[in-house]
Structures are given as C-alpha cells and as structure tokens.
Short mmCIF file of C-alpha atoms in Angstrom, two decimals:
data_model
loop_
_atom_site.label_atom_id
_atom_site.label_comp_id
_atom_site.label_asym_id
_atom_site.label_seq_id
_atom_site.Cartn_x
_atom_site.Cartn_y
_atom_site.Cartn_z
CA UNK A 1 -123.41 -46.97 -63.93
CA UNK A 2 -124.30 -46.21 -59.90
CA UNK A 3 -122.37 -48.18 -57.49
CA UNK A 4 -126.12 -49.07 -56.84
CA UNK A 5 -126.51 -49.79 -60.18
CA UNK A 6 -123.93 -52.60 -60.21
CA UNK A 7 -124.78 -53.95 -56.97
CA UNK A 8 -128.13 -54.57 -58.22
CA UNK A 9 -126.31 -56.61 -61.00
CA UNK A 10 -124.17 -58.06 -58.22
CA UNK A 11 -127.12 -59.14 -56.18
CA UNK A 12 -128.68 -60.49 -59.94
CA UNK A 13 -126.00 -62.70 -59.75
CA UNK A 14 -126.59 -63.86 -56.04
CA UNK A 15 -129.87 -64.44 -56.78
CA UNK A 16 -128.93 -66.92 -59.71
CA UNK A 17 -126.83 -68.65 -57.55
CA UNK A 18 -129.76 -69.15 -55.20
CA UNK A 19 -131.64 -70.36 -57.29
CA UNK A 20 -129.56 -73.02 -58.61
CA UNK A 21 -129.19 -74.13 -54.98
CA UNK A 22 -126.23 -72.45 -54.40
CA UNK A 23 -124.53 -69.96 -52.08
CA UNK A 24 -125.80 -66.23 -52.77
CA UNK A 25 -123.23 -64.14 -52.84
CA UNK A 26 -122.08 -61.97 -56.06
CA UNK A 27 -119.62 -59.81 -57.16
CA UNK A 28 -119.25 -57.70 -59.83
CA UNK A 29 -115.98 -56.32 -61.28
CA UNK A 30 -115.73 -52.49 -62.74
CA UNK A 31 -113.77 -49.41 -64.16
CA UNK A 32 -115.12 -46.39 -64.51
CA UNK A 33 -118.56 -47.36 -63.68
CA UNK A 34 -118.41 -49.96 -66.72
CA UNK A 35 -118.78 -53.66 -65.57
CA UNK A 36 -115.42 -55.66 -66.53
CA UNK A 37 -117.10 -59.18 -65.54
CA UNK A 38 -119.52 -60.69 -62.92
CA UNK A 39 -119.68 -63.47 -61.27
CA UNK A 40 -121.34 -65.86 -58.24
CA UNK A 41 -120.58 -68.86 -55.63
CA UNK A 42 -120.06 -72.29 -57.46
CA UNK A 43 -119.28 -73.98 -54.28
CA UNK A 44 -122.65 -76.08 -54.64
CA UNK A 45 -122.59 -75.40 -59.05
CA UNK A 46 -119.29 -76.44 -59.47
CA UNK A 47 -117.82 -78.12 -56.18
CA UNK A 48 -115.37 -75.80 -56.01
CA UNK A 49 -114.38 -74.25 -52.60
CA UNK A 50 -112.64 -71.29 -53.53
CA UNK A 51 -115.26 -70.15 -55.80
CA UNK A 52 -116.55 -67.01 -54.02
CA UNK A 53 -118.30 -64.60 -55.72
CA UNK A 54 -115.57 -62.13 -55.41
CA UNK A 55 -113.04 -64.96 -56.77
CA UNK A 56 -115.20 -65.89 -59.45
CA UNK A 57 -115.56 -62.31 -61.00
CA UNK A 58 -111.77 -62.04 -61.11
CA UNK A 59 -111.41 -65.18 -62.60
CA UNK A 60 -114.32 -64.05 -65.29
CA UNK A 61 -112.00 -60.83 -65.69
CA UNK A 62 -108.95 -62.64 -66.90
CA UNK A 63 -105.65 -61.56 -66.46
CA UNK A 64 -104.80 -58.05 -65.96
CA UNK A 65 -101.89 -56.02 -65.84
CA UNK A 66 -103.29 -53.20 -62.91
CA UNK A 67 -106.02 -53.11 -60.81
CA UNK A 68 -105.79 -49.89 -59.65
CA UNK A 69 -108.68 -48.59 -62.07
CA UNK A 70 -110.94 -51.00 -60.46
CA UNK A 71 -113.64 -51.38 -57.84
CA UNK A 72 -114.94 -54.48 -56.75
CA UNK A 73 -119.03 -54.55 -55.58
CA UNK A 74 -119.65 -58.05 -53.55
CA UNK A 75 -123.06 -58.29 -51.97
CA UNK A 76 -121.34 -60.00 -48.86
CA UNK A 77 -118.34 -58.70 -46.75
CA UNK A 78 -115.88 -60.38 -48.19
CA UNK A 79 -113.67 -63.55 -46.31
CA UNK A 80 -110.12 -63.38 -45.36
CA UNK A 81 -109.20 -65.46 -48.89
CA UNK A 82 -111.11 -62.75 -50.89
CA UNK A 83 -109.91 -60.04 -48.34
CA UNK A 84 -106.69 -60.96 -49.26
CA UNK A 85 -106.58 -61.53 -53.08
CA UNK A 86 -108.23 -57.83 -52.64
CA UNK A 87 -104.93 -56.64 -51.42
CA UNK A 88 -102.84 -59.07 -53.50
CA UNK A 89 -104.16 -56.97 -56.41
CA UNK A 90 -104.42 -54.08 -54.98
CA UNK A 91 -107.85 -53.04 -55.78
CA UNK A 92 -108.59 -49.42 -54.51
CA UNK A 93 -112.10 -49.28 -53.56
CA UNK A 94 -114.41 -52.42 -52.49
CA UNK A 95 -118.17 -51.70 -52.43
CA UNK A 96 -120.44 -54.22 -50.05
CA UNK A 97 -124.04 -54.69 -50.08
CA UNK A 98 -124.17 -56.09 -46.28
CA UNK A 99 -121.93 -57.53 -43.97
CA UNK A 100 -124.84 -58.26 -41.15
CA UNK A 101 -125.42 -61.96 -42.13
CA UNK A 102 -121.54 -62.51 -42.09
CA UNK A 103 -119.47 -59.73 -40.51
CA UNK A 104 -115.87 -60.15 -42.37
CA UNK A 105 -113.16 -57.63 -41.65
CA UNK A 106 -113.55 -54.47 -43.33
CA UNK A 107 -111.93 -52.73 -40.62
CA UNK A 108 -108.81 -55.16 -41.83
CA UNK A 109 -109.26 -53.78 -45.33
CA UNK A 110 -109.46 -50.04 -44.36
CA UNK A 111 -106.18 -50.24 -42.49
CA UNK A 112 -104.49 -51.41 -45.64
CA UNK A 113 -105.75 -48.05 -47.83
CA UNK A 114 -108.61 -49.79 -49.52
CA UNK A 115 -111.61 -47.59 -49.89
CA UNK A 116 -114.63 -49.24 -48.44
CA UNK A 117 -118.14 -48.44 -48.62
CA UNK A 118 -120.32 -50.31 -47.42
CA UNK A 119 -124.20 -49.86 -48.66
CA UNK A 120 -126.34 -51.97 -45.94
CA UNK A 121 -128.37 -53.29 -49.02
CA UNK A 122 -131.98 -55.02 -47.36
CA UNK A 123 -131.92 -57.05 -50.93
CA UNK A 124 -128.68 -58.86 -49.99
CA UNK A 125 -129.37 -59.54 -45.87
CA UNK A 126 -132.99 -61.44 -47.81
CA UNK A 127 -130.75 -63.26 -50.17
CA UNK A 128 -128.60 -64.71 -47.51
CA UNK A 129 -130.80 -64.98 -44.71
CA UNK A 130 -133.24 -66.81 -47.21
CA UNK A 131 -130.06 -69.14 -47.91
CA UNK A 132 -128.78 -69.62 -44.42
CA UNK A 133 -132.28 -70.58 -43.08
CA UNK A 134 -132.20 -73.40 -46.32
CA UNK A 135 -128.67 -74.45 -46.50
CA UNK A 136 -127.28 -73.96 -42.78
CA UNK A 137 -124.51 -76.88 -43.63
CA UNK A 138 -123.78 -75.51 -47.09
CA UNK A 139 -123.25 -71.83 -45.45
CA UNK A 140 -120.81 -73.46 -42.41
CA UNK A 141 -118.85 -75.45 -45.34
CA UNK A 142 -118.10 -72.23 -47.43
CA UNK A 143 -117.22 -69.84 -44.50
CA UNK A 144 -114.56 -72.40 -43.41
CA UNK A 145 -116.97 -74.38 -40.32
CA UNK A 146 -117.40 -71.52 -38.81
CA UNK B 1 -95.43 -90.04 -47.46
CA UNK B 2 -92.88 -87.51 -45.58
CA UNK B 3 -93.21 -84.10 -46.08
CA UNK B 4 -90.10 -83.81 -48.68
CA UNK B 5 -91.65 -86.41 -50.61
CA UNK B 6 -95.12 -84.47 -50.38
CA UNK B 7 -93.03 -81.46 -50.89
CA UNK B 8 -91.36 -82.94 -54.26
CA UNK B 9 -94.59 -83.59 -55.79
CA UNK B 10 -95.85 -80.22 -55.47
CA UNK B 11 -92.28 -79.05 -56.81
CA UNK B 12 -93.28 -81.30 -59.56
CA UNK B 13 -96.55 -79.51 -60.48
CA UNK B 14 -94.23 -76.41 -60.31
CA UNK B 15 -91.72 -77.82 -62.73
CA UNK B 16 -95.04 -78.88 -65.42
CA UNK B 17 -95.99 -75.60 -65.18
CA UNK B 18 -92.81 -73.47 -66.12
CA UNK B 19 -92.62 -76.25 -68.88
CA UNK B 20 -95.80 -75.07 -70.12
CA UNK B 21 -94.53 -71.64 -69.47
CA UNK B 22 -96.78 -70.77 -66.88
CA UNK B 23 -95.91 -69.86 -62.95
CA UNK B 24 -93.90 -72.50 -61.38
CA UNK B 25 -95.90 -72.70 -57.89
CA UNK B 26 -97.01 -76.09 -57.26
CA UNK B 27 -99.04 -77.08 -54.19
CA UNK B 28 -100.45 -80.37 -52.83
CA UNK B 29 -103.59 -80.67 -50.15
CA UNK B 30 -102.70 -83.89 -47.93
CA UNK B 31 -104.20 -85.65 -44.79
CA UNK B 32 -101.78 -87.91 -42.96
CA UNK B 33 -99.15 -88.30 -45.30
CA UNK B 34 -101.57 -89.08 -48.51
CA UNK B 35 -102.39 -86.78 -51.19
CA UNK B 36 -105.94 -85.38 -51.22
CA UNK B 37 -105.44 -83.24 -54.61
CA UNK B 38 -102.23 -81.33 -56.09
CA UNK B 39 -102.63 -78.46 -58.51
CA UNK B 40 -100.29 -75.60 -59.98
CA UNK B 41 -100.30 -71.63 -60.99
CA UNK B 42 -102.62 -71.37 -64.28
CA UNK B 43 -102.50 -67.55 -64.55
CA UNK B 44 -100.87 -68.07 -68.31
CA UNK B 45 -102.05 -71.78 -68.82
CA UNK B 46 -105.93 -70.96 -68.30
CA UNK B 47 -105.71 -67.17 -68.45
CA UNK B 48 -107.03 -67.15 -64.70
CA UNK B 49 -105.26 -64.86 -62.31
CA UNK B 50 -106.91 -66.80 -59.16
CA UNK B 51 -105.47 -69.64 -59.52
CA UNK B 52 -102.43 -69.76 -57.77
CA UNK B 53 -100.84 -72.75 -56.98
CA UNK B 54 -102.43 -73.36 -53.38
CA UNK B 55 -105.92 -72.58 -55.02
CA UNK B 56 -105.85 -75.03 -57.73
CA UNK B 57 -105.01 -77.72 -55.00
CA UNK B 58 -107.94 -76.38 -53.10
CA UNK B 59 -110.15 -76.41 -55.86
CA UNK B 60 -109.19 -79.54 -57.44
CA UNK B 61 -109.50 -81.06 -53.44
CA UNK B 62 -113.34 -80.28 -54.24
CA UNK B 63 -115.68 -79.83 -51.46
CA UNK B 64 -114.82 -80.62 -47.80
CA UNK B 65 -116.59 -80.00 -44.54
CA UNK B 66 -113.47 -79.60 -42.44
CA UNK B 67 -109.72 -79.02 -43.18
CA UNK B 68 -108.55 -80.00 -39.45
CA UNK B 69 -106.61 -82.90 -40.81
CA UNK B 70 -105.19 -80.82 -43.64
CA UNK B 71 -101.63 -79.91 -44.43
CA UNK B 72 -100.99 -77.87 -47.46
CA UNK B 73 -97.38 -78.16 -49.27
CA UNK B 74 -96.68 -74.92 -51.44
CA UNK B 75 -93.19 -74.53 -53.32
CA UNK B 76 -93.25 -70.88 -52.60
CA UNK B 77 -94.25 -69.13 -49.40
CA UNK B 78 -98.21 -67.82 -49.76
CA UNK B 79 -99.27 -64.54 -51.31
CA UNK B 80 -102.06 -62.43 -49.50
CA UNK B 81 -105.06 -64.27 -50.82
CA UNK B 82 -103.69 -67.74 -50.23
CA UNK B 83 -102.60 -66.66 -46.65
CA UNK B 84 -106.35 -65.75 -46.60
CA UNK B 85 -108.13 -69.48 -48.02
CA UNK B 86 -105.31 -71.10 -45.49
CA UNK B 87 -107.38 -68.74 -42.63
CA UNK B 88 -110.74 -69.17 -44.55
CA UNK B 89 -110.41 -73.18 -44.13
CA UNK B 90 -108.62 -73.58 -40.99
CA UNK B 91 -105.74 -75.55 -42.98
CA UNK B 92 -104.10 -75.89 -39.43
CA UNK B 93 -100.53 -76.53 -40.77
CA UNK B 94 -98.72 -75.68 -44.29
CA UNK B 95 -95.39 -76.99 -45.52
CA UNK B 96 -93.64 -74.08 -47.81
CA UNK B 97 -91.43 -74.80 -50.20
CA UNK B 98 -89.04 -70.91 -49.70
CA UNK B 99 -89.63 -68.01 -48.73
CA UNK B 100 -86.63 -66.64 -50.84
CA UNK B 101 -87.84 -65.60 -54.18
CA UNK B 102 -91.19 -64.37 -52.77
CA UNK B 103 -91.33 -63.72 -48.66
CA UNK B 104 -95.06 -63.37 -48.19
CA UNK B 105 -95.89 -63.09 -44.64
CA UNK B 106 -95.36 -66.40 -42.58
CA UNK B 107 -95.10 -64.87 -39.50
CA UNK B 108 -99.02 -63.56 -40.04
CA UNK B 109 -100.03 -67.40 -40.67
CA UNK B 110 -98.00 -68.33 -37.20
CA UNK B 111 -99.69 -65.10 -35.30
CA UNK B 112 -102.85 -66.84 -36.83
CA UNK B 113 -102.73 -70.40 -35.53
CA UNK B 114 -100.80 -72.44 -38.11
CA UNK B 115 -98.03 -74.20 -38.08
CA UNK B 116 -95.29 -73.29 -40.50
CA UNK B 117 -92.56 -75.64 -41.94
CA UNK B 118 -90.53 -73.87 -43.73
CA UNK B 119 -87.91 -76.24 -46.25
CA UNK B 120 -85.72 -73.45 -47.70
CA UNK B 121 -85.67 -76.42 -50.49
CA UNK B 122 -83.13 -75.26 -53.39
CA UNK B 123 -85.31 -76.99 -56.31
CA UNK B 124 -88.18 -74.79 -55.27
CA UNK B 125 -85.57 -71.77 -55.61
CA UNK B 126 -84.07 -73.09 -58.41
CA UNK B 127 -87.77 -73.07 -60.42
CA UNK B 128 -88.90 -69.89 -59.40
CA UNK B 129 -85.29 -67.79 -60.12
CA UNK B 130 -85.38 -69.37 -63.67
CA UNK B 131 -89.06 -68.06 -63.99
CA UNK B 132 -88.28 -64.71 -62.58
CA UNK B 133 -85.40 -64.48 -64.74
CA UNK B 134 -87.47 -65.22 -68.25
CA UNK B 135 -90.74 -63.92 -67.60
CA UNK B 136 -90.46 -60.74 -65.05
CA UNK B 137 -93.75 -59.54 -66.26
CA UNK B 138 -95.83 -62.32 -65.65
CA UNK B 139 -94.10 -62.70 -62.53
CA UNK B 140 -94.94 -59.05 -61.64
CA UNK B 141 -98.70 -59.74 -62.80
CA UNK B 142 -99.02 -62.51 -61.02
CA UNK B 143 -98.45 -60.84 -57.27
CA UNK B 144 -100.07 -57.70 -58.11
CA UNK B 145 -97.36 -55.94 -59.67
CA UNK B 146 -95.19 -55.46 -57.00
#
C-alpha cells in the first residue's frame, strides 16, 4: 500500500472516532507498506488520557522486538508524549496527514533522524476542524489545556 | 502523605510487577499528598509496550481537565515518551525514584518547567538491577532496544 493509501485508513479511523464523539485523530502502524495495526483517540471512548491515536496503534501492535522496519502514518502532528514514544522506539519514518489544526514539533523529530513527511491531507484539517468547532473543551483536555 | 511514603507505594506497584514478572516501574499520580491513581509497567503482563509505569498511572487517573496540582512519583527516571505525557499534561513537578539503572533525561524536564526530585532511593535500584539482571531482553525491549 501508498503512504496515501494508509493514511486514508488512518483518517478511516479518525473518522470512527468522530463519530463516536470522540477526538479524530488516527494512526496507523506499517512495514513494508503492510498495515501492522490501527488505531484512534479513546480519550472520550474509553476515558483514557494517553490514548492518542499514535499510542493506541502501538498498543494494538503488541510488543515488538525493533521498530526500525516501521513507519508510523498519524493524521495529526503528533504531541510531545507521542513525539517521544516515537523516539523511545525509534521508529524511522513518521508520515502526517496535517499539522495546521495543531502544529506539534516536527522540526523536534527531524533533528533526532526521524524521516518526516508530512502530506497536508484537506480530509484530516475537515476531521479536526469539524471536531474542534464541536468539542472545543474535549480538544483543550487532550492537548494538555492548551 | 510525604513524598517517600508516595514514593514507596509506587515502589510497591514496581515490586507486584517483577513478581508477576513484568517491568518493575511503578508510578503514582497525586495532588497534595493523596493518591489520585497508581499503576505499573504491563509490557509482559498485558502484552502492551505503552504502558509504562507513568502511563498506567495516567491512564488509570482517567480524564482530567488540568494537571496543575499534579505530582507524579516514578521509581525510575522517565523514558522519552513519558518525559513527553509529563510535557503533554503540564504535570508541573515529578518525584523519581533513580536515575541509576536508566538516566533518561531530567535535565530536559527541568529546561522544560518541572520540578525534579530526585530520591536516589536504593529499593527502587534494588528492583530494577534484579530485573535487568534476569530479563535483559525485555529490559532492552522495553526502552527501545538500547
């Protein structure tokens, strides 16, 4: 599969999360252009805080002994938590739908050797900015108040 | 509660987890001296390489709107992507346990903002150097394989 391919199926899973009231952001988990697991926001699903999209698809992945097959599609540019368990694991190559509707740090990524590209998707600025016009409070809780 | 009894709890999560052979990082989430949530590594326990021992706290702490009152106790001193959910959440001051077994970075949390305690507390050694000792490879797994 396309990097666009499985950010499509990364913004399928954003879109799930929307529209079980939840934050939209996705991630998707891959080797070799094969998806290893997927996964969405449960802040609002499952009341769990640390349940970012990125998280969640490693946590759908299981344990593994090397990441360094790996790239990582997230339809948002990713937090400082998820910023750094990219680095704790040292996935190569992070591909991001947007980073307009929150900006993150890829710069911060880059200058640690990961491989970003970042796609500018219009399907995942809709998906947030469709959630942060709903859920302004939900949106401040999950990005830490900000 | 003090801080060394705060801290002894979370060395306690760390202790049921090497018991169940799992990573023996135990945190706890507090607010003035009372425990909000504690929680432990469950990389071998649930199979879930997220869940360090400062994210289960945070997850099991549920959903909050602010973390300003926060301190989070960790037996060991944070890995990348805990550094990260500590930034994420504004966690404005965190209680580690050593910094001996595993260094992390504490001086990026203290460029960031938070106030570091650091106990240099020999049970907290103690767990983690009989962990290290029987299970290198998990160890190695769990922090990326460094």
């Amino acid at each position: 599969m396309t990097d666009e391919e499985l950010m499509a199926l990364a913004l399928q899973q954003a879109r799930t999360s929307l529209d079980g009231g939840g934050v939209p952001v996705g991630a998707v988990l891959a080797a070799g252009g094969a998806v290893i697991a997927a996964g969405h926001n449960e802040r609002v699903q499952h009341g769990d805080p640390v349940a970012h999209g990125e998280i969640s698809a490693l946590r759908n992945a299981g344990r593994r002994a090397s990441y360094l097959d790996t790239t990582l599609y997230t339809t948002l540019s990713p937090c400082q938590m998820c910023t750094g368990a990219i680095l704790l694991f040292q996935i190569p190559r992070v591909v991001v739908g947007e980073a307009r509707t929150f900006e993150g740090d890829l710069g911060f990524l880059r200058a640690n050797g990961v491989e970003v590209v970042l796609l500018d998707h219009q399907g995942c600025v809709a998906a947030m900015e469709e959630f942060q016009q709903r859920y302004p409070d939900v949106w401040s809780e999950d990005i830490g108040g900000r």
